[in-house]
PDB file of C-alpha atoms and ligand atoms in Angstrom:
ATOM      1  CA  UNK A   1     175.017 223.413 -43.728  1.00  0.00           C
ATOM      2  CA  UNK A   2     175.477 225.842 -41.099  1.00  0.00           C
ATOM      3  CA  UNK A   3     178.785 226.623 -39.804  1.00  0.00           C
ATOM      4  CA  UNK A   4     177.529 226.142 -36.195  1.00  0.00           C
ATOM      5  CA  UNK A   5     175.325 223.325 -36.732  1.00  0.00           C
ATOM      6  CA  UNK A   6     178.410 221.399 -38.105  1.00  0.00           C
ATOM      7  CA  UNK A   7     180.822 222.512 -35.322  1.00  0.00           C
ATOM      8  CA  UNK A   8     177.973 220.672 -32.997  1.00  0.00           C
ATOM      9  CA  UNK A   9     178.144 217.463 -34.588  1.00  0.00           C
ATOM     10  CA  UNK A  10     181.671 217.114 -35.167  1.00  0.00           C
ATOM     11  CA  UNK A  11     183.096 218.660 -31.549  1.00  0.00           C
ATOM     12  CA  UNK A  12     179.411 217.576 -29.455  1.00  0.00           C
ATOM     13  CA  UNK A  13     179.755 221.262 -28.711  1.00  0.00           C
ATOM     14  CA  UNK A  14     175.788 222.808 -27.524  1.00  0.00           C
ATOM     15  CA  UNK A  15     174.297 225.100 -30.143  1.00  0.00           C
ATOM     16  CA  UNK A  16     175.518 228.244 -27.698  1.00  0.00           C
ATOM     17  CA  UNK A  17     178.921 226.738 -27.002  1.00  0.00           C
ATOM     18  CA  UNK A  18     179.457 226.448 -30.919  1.00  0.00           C
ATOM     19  CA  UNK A  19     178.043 230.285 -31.563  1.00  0.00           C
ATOM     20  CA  UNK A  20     180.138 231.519 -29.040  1.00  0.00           C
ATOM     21  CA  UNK A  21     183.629 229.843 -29.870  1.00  0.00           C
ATOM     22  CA  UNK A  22     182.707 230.733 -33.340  1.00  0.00           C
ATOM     23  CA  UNK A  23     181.849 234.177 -32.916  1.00  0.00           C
ATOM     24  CA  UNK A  24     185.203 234.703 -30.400  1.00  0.00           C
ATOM     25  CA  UNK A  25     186.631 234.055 -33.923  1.00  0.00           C
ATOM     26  CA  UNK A  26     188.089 230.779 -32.992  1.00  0.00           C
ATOM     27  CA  UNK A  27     186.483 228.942 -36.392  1.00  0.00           C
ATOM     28  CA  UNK A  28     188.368 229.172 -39.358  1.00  0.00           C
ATOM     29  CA  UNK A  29     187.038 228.041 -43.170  1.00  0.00           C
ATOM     30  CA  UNK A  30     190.161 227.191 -45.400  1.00  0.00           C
ATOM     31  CA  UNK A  31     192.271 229.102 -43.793  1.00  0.00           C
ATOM     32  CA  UNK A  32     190.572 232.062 -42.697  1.00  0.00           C
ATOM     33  CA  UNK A  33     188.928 232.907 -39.775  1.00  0.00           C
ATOM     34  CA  UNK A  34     184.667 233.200 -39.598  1.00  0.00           C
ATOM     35  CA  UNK A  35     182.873 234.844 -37.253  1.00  0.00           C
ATOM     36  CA  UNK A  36     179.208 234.251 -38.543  1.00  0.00           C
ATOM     37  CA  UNK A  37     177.684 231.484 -36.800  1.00  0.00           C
ATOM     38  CA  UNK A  38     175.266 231.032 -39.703  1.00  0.00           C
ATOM     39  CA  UNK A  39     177.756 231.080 -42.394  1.00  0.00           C
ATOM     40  CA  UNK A  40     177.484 228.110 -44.994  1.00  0.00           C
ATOM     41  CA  UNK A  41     179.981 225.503 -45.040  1.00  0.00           C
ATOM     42  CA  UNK A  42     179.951 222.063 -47.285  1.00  0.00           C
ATOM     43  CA  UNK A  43     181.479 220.065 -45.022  1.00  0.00           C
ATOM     44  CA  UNK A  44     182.609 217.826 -48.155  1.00  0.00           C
ATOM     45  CA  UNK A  45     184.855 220.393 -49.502  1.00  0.00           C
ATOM     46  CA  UNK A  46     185.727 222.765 -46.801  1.00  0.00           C
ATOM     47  CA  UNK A  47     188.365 222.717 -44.222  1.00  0.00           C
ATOM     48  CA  UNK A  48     186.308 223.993 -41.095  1.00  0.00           C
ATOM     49  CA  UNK A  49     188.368 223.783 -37.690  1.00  0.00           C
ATOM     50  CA  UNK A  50     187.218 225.434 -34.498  1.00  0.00           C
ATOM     51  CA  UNK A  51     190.012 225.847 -31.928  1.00  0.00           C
ATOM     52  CA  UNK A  52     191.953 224.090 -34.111  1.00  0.00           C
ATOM     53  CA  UNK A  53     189.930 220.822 -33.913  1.00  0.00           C
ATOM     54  CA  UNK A  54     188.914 219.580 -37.315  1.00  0.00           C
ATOM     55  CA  UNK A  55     185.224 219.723 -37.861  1.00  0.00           C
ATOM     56  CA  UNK A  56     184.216 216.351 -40.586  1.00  0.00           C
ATOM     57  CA  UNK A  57     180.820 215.864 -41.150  1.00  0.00           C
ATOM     58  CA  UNK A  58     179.305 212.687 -39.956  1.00  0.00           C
ATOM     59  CA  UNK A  59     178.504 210.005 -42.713  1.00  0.00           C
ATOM     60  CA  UNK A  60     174.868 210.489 -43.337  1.00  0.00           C
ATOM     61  CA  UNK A  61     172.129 207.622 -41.575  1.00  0.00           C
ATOM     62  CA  UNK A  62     169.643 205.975 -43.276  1.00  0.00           C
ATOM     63  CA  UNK A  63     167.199 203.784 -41.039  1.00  0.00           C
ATOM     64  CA  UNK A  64     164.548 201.605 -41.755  1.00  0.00           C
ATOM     65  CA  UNK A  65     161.813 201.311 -38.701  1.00  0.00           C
ATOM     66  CA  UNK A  66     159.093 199.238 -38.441  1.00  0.00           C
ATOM     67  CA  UNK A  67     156.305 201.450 -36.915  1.00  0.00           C
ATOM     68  CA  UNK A  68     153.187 200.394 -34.998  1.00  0.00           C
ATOM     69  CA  UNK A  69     150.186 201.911 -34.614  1.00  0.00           C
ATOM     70  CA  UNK A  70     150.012 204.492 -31.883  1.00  0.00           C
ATOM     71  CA  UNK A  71     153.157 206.225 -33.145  1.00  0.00           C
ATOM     72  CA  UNK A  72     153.118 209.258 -35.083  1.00  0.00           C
ATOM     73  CA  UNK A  73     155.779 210.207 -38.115  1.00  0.00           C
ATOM     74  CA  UNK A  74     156.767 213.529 -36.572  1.00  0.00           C
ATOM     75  CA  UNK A  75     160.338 214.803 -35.044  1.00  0.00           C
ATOM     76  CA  UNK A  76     158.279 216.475 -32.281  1.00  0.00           C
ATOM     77  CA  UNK A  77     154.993 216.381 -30.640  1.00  0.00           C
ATOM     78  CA  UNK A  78     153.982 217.850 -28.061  1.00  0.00           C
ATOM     79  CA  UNK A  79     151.172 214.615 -26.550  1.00  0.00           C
ATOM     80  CA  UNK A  80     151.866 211.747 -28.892  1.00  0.00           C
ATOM     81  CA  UNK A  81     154.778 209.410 -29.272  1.00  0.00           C
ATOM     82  CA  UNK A  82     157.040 210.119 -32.725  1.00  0.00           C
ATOM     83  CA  UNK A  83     158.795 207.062 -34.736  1.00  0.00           C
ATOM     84  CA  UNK A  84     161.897 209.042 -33.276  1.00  0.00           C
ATOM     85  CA  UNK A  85     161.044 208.155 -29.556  1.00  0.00           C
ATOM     86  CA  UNK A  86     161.539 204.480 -30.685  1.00  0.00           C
ATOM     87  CA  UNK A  87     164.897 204.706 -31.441  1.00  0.00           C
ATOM     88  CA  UNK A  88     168.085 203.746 -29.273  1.00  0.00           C
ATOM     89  CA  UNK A  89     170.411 206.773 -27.897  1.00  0.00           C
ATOM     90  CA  UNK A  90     173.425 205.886 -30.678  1.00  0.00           C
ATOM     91  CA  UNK A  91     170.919 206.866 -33.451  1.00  0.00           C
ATOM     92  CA  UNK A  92     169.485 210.155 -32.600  1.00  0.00           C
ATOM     93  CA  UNK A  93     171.183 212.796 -34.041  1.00  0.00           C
ATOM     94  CA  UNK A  94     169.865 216.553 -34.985  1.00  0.00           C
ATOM     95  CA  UNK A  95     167.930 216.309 -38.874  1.00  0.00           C
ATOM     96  CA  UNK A  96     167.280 212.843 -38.445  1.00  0.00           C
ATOM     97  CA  UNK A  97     163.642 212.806 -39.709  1.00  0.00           C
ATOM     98  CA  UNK A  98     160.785 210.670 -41.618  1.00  0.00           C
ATOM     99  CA  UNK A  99     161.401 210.869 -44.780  1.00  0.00           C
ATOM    100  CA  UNK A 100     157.284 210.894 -45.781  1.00  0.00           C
ATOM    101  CA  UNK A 101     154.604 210.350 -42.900  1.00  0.00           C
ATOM    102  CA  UNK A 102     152.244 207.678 -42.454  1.00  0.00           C
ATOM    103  CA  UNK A 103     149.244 207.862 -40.401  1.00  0.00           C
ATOM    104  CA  UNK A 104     149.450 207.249 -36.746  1.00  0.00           C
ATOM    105  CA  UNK A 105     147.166 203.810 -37.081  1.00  0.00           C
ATOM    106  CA  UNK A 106     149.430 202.790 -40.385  1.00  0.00           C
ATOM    107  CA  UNK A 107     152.247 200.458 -39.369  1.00  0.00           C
ATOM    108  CA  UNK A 108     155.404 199.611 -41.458  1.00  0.00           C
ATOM    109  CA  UNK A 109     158.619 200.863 -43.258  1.00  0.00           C
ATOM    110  CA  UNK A 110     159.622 204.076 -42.414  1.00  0.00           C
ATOM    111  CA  UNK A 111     162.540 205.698 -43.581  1.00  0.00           C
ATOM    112  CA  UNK A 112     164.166 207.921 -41.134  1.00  0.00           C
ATOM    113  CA  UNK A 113     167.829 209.600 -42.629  1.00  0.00           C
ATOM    114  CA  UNK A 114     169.362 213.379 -41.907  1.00  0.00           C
ATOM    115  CA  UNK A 115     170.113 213.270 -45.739  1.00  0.00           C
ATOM    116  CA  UNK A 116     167.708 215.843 -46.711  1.00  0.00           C
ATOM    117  CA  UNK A 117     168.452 215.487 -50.784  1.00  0.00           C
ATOM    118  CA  UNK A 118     168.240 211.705 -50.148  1.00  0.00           C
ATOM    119  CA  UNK A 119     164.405 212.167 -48.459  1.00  0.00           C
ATOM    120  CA  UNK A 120     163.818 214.758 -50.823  1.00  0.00           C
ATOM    121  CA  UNK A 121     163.740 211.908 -53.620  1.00  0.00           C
ATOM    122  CA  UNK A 122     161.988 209.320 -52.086  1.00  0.00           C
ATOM    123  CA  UNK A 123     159.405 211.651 -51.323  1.00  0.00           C
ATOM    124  CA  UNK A 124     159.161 213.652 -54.777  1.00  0.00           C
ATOM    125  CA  UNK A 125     156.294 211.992 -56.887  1.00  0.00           C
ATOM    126  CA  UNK A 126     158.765 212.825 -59.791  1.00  0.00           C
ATOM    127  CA  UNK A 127     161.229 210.670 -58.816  1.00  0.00           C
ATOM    128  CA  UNK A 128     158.657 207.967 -58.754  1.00  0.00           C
ATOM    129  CA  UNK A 129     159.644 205.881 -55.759  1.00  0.00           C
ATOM    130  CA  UNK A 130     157.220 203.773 -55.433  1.00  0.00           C
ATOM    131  CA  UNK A 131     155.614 203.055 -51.973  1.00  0.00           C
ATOM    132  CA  UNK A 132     153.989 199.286 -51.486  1.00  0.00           C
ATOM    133  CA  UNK A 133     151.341 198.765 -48.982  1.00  0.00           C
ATOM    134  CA  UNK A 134     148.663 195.763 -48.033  1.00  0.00           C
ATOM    135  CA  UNK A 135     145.677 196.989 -47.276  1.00  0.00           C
ATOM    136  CA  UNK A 136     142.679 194.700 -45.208  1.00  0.00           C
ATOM    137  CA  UNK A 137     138.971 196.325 -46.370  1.00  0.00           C
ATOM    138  CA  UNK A 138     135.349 196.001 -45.258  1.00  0.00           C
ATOM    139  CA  UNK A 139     134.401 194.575 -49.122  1.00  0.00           C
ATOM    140  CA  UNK A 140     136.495 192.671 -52.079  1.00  0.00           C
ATOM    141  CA  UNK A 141     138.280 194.488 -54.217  1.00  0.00           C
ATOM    142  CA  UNK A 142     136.080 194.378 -57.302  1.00  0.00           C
ATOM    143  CA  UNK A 143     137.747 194.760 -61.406  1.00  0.00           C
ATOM    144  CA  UNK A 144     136.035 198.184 -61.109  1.00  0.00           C
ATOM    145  CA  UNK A 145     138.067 199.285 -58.271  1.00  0.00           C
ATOM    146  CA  UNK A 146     141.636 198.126 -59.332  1.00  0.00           C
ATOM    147  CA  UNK A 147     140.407 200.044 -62.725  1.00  0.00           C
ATOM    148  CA  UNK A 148     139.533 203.180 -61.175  1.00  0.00           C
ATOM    149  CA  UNK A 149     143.335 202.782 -59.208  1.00  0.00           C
ATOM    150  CA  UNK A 150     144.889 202.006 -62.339  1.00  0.00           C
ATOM    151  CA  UNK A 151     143.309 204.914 -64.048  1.00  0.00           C
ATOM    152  CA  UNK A 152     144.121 207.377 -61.370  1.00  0.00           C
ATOM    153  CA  UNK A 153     140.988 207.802 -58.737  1.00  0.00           C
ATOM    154  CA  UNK A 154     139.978 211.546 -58.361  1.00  0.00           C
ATOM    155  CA  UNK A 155     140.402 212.915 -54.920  1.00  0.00           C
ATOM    156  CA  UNK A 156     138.846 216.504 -53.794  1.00  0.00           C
ATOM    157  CA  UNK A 157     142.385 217.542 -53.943  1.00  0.00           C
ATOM    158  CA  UNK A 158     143.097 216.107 -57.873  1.00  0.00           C
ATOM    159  CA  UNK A 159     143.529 213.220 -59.570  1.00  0.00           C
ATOM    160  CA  UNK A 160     145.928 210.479 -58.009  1.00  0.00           C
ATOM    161  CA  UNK A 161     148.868 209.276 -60.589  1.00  0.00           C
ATOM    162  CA  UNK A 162     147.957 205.934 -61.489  1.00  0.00           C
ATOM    163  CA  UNK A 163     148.691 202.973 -59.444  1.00  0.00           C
ATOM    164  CA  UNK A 164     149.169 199.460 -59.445  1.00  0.00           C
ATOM    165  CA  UNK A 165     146.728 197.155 -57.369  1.00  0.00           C
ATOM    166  CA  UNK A 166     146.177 193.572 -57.230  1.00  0.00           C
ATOM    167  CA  UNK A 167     144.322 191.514 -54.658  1.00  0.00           C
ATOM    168  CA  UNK A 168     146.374 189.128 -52.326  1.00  0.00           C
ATOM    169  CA  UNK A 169     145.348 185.351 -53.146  1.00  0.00           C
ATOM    170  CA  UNK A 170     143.191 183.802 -50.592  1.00  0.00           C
ATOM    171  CA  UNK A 171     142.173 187.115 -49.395  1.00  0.00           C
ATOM    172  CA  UNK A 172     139.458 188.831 -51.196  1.00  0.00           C
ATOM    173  CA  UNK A 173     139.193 191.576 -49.079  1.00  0.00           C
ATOM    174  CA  UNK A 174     143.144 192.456 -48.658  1.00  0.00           C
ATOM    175  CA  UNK A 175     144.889 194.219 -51.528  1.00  0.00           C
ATOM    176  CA  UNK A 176     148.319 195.074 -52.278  1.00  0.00           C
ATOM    177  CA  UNK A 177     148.629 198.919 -53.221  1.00  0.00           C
ATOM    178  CA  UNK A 178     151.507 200.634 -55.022  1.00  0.00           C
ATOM    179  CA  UNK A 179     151.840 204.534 -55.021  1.00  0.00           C
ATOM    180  CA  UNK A 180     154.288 206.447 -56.153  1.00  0.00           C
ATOM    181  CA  UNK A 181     152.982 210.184 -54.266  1.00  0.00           C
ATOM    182  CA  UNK A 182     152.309 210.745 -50.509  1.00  0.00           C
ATOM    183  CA  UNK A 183     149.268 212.638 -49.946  1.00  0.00           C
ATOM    184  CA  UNK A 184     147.500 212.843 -46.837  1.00  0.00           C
ATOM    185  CA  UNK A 185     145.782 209.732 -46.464  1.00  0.00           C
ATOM    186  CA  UNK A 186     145.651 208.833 -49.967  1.00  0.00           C
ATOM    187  CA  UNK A 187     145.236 205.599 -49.834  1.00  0.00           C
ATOM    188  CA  UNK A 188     142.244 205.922 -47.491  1.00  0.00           C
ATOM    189  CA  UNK A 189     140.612 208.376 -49.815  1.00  0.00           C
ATOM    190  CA  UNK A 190     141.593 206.634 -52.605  1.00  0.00           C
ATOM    191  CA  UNK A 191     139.545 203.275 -51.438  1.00  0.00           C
ATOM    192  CA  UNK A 192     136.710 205.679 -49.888  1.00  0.00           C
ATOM    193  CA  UNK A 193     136.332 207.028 -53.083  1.00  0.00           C
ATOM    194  CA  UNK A 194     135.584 203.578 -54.355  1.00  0.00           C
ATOM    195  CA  UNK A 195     133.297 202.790 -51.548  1.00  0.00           C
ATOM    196  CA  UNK A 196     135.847 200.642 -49.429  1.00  0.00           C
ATOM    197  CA  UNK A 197     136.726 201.733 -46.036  1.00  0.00           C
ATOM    198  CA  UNK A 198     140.522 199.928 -44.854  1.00  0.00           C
ATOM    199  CA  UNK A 199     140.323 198.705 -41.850  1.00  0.00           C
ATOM    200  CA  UNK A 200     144.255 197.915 -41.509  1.00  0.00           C
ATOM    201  CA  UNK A 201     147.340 199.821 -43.829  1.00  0.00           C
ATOM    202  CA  UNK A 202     150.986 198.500 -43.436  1.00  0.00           C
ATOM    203  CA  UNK A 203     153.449 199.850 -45.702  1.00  0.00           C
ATOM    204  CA  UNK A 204     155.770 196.972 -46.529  1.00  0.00           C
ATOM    205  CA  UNK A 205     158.162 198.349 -49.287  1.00  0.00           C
ATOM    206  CA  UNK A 206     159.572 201.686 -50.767  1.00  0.00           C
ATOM    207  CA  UNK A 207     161.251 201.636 -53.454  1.00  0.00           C
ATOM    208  CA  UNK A 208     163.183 198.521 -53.716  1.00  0.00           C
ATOM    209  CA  UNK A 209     163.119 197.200 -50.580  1.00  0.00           C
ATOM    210  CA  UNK A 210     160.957 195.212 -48.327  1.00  0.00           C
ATOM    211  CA  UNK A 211     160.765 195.378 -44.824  1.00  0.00           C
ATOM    212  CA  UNK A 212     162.694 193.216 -43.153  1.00  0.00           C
ATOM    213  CA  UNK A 213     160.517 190.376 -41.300  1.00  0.00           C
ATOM    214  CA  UNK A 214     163.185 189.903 -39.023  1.00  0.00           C
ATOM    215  CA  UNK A 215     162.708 193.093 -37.564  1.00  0.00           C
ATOM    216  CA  UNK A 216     159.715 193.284 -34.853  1.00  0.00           C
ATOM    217  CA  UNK A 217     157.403 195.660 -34.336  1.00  0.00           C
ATOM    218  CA  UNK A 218     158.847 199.056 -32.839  1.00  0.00           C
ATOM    219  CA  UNK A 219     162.379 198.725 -34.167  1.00  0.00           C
ATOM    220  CA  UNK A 220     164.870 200.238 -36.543  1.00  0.00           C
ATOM    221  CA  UNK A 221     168.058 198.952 -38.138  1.00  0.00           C
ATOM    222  CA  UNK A 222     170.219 200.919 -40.395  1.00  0.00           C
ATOM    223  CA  UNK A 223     170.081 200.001 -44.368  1.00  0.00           C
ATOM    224  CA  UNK A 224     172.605 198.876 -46.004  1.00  0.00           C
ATOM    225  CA  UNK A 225     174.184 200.143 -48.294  1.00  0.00           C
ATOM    226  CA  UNK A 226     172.927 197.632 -51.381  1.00  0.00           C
ATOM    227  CA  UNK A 227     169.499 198.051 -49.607  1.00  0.00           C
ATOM    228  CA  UNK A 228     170.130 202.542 -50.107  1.00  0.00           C
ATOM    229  CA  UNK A 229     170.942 202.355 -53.377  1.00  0.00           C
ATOM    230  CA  UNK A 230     167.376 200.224 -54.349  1.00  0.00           C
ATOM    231  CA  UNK A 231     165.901 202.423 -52.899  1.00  0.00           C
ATOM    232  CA  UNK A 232     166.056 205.288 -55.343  1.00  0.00           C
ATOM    233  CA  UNK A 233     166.933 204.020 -59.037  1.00  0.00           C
TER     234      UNK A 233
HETATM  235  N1  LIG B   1     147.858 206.233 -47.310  1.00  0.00           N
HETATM  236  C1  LIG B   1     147.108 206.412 -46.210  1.00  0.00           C
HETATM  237  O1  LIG B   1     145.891 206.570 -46.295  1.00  0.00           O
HETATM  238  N2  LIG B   1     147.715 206.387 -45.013  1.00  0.00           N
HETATM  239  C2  LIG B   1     149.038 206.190 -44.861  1.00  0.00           C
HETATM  240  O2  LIG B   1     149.529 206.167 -43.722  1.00  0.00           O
HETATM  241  C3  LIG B   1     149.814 205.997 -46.004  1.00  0.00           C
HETATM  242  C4  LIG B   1     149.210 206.018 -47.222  1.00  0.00           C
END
């Protein structure tokens, strides 16, 4: 990370208050003194001090939020609320992002961490995390459709990596979804393309975990660490 970005989180210095100590040459990396406020640190293995304060990197936050609708998976925008408006004071911290959007209207588990390898994975199709959602539609969910999921429906944009579907008993027209990509929304397109419109999305799992029922609507809680590691396998 960046020298100054780090000397911010550790001393809850401004961005210009950490440029300028650094650049007075009051930062020092192992030893020796830095005057680049953009200079890269690892804040694992280096010994950064600035004024003679050690500089430790805070242990990285992984949250899991239960959206609602209305909300959109953004760090900014400038008209709409963003999943990180929801969250209490203590938990806002600079990189703490979604890691993967859903749709403003799409309620459930979102991830929200500041470990950008960690979101990286759960994101990557290639790491195949899957994603589990329950979908409500305006028709049943007919053999043909869970074959054309299963198969991998074609979208305008490619073909979708297969997925695993199966309808929820005592609900014909509500099915439980299982993707293991993030396209823009896929699932949507995905039933579309079979003639099925959804009427509701929820995301209730990724990866391992389930959301937890006992949170409501609107807030977070931070995983632990069992819950992290099921996550990505
Ligand atoms: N697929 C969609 O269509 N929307 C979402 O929000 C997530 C997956």
């Amino acid at each position: 990370m960046r020298l100054d970005r780090l000397a911010c989180e550790a001393l809850l210095l401004t961005r210009s208050q950490s440029r300028k100590l650094i650049a007075g040459g009051k930062a020092a990396v192992n030893g020796k003194i830095v005057r680049d406020p953009a200079a890269r640190v690892d804040p694992q293995r280096d010994t950064v001090t600035v004024e003679g304060k050690a500089c430790r990197a805070r242990a990285p936050l992984y949250l899991m939020l239960h959206k609602p609708a209305g909300v959109v998976c953004a760090t900014k925008d400038p008209k709409e609320a963003t999943v990180l408006s929801l969250l209490p004071d203590q938990w806002r911290r600079p990189g703490l992002a979604p890691a993967g959007r859903l749709d403003k209207d799409t309620t459930g588990f979102v991830l929200l961490t500041d470990d950008g390898a960690f979101a990286h994975k759960v994101i990557s199709p290639r790491k195949s995390v899957w994603k589990t959602y329950l979908a409500e539609l305006d028709g049943p969910v007919t053999e043909a459709v869970a074959q054309a999921f299963r198969r991998g429906v074609v979208l305008n944009d490619g073909p979708c990596l297969p997925a695993e579907i199966r309808a929820v008993e005592g609900a014909e027209q509500t099915a439980e979804v299982r993707i293991r990509e993030g396209r823009y929304h896929q699932i949507k397109r995905m039933f579309a393309a079979c003639g099925l419109h959804v009427i509701s999305l929820k995301r209730t799992a990724v990866g391992g975990v389930q959301l937890d029922p006992a949170l409501a609507s609107g807030q977070a809680r931070p995983l632990t660490e069992e819950e992290k590691n099921r996550i990505v396998l």
